[in-house]
PDB file of C-alpha atoms in Angstrom:
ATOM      1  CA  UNK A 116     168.607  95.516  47.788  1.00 44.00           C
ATOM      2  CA  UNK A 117     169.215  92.689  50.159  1.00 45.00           C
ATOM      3  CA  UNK A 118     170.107  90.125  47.688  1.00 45.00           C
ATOM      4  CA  UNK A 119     173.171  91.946  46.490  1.00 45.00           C
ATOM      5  CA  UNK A 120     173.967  92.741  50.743  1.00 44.00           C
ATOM      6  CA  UNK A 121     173.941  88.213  50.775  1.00 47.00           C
ATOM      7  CA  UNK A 122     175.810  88.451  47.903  1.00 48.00           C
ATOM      8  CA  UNK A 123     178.941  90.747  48.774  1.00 50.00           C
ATOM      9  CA  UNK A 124     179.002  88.903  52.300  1.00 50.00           C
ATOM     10  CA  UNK A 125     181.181  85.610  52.446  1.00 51.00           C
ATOM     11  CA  UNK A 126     179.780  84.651  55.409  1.00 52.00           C
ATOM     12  CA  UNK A 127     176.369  84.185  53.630  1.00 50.00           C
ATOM     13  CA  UNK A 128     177.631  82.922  50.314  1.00 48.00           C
ATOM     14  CA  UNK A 129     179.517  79.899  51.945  1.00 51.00           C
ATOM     15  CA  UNK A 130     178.189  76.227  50.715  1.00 52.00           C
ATOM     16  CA  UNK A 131     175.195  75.406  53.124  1.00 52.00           C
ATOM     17  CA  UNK A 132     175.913  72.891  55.849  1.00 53.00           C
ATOM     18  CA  UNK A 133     176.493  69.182  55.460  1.00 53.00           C
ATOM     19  CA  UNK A 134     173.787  66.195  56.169  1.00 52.00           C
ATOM     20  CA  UNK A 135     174.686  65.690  60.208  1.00 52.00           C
ATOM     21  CA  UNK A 136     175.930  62.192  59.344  1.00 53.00           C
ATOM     22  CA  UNK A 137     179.180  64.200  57.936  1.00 50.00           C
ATOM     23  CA  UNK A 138     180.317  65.915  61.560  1.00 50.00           C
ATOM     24  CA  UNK A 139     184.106  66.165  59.931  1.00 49.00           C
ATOM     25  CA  UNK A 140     182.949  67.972  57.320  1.00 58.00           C
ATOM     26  CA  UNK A 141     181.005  70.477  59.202  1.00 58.00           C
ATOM     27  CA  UNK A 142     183.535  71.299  61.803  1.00 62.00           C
ATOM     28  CA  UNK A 143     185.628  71.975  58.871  1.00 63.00           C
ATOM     29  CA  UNK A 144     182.919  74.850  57.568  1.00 65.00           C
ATOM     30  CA  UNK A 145     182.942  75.752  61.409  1.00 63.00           C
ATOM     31  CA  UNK A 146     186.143  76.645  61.424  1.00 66.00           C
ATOM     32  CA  UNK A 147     186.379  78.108  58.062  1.00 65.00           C
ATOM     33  CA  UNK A 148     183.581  80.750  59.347  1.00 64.00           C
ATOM     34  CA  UNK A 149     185.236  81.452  62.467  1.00 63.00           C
ATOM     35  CA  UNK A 150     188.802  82.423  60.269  1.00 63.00           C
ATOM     36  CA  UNK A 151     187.091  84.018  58.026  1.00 61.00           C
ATOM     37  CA  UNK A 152     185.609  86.440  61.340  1.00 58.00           C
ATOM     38  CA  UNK A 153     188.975  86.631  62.513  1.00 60.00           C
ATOM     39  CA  UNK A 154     190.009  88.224  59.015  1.00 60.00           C
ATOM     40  CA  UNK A 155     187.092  90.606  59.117  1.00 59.00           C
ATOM     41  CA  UNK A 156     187.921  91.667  63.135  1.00 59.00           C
ATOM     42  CA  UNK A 157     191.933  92.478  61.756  1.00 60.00           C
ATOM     43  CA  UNK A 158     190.224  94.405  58.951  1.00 59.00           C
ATOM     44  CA  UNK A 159     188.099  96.200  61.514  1.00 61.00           C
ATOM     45  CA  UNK A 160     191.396  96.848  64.084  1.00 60.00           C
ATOM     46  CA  UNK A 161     193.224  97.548  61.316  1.00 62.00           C
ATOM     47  CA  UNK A 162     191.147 100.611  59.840  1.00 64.00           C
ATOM     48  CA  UNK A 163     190.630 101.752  63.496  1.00 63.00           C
ATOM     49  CA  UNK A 164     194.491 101.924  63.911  1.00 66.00           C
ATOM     50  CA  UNK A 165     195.064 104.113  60.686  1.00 68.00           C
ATOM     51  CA  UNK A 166     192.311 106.239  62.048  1.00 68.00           C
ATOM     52  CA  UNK A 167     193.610 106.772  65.232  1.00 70.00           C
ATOM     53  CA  UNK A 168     197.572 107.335  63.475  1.00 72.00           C
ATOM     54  CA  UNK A 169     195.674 110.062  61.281  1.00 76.00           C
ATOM     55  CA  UNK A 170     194.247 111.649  64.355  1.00 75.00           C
ATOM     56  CA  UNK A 171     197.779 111.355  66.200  1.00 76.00           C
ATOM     57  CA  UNK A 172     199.249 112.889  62.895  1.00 78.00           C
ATOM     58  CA  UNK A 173     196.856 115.752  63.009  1.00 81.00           C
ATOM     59  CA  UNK A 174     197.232 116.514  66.773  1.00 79.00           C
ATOM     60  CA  UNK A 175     200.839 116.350  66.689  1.00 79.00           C
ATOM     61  CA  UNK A 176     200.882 118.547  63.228  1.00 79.00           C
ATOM     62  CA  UNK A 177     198.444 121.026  64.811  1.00 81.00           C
ATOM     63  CA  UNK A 178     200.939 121.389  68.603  1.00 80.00           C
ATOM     64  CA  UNK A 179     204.005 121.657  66.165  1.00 78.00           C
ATOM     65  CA  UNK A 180     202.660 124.599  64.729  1.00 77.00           C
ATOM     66  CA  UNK A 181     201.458 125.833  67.700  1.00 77.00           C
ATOM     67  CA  UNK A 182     205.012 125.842  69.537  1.00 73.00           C
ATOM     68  CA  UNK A 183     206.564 127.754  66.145  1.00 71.00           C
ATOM     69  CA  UNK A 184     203.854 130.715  66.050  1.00 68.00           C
ATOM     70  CA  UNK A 185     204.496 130.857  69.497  1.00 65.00           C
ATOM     71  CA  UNK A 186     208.358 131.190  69.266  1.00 60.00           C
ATOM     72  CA  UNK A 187     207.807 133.528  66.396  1.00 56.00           C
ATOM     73  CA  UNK A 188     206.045 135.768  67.892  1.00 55.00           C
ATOM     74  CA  UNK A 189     208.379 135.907  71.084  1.00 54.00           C
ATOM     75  CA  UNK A 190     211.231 136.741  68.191  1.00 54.00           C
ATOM     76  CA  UNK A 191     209.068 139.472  66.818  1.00 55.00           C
ATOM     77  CA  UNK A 192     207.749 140.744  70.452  1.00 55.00           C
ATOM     78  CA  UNK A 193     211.002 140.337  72.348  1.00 52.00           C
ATOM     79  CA  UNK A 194     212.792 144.046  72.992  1.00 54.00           C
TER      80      UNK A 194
END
């Protein structure tokens, strides 16, 4: 259920903020959030970029084969 969603998600499972007496040590959680976003947004442009190389792949597959039926069958028609 939800608990295991908390559980898998770091941003959740980080140690709960300091008394406001400590500001040092809760800028330091502050910023250890906001790198641990900036891993998760790489991770996110990361996957869309090897879906978008697969899609290249297969477009530029799929017009390869298209020019070489094409030239085949200009061999085979040609008089």
């Amino acid at each position: 259920g939800s608990e295991d969603f908390d559980f898998d998600n770091p941003l959740l499972s980080l140690t709960p903020p300091e008394p406001p007496d400590k500001e040092f040590d809760s800028e330091k959680e502050i910023s250890v959030v906001r790198n641990v976003i900036v891993k998760f947004e790489c991770i996110d442009a990361r996957v869309m970029f090897n879906v978008f190389n697969d899609v290249y792949m297969f477009i530029m597959i799929a017009k390869t084969f298209s020019l070489l039926s094409a030239e085949s069958e200009d061999t085979i028609f040609d008089p």
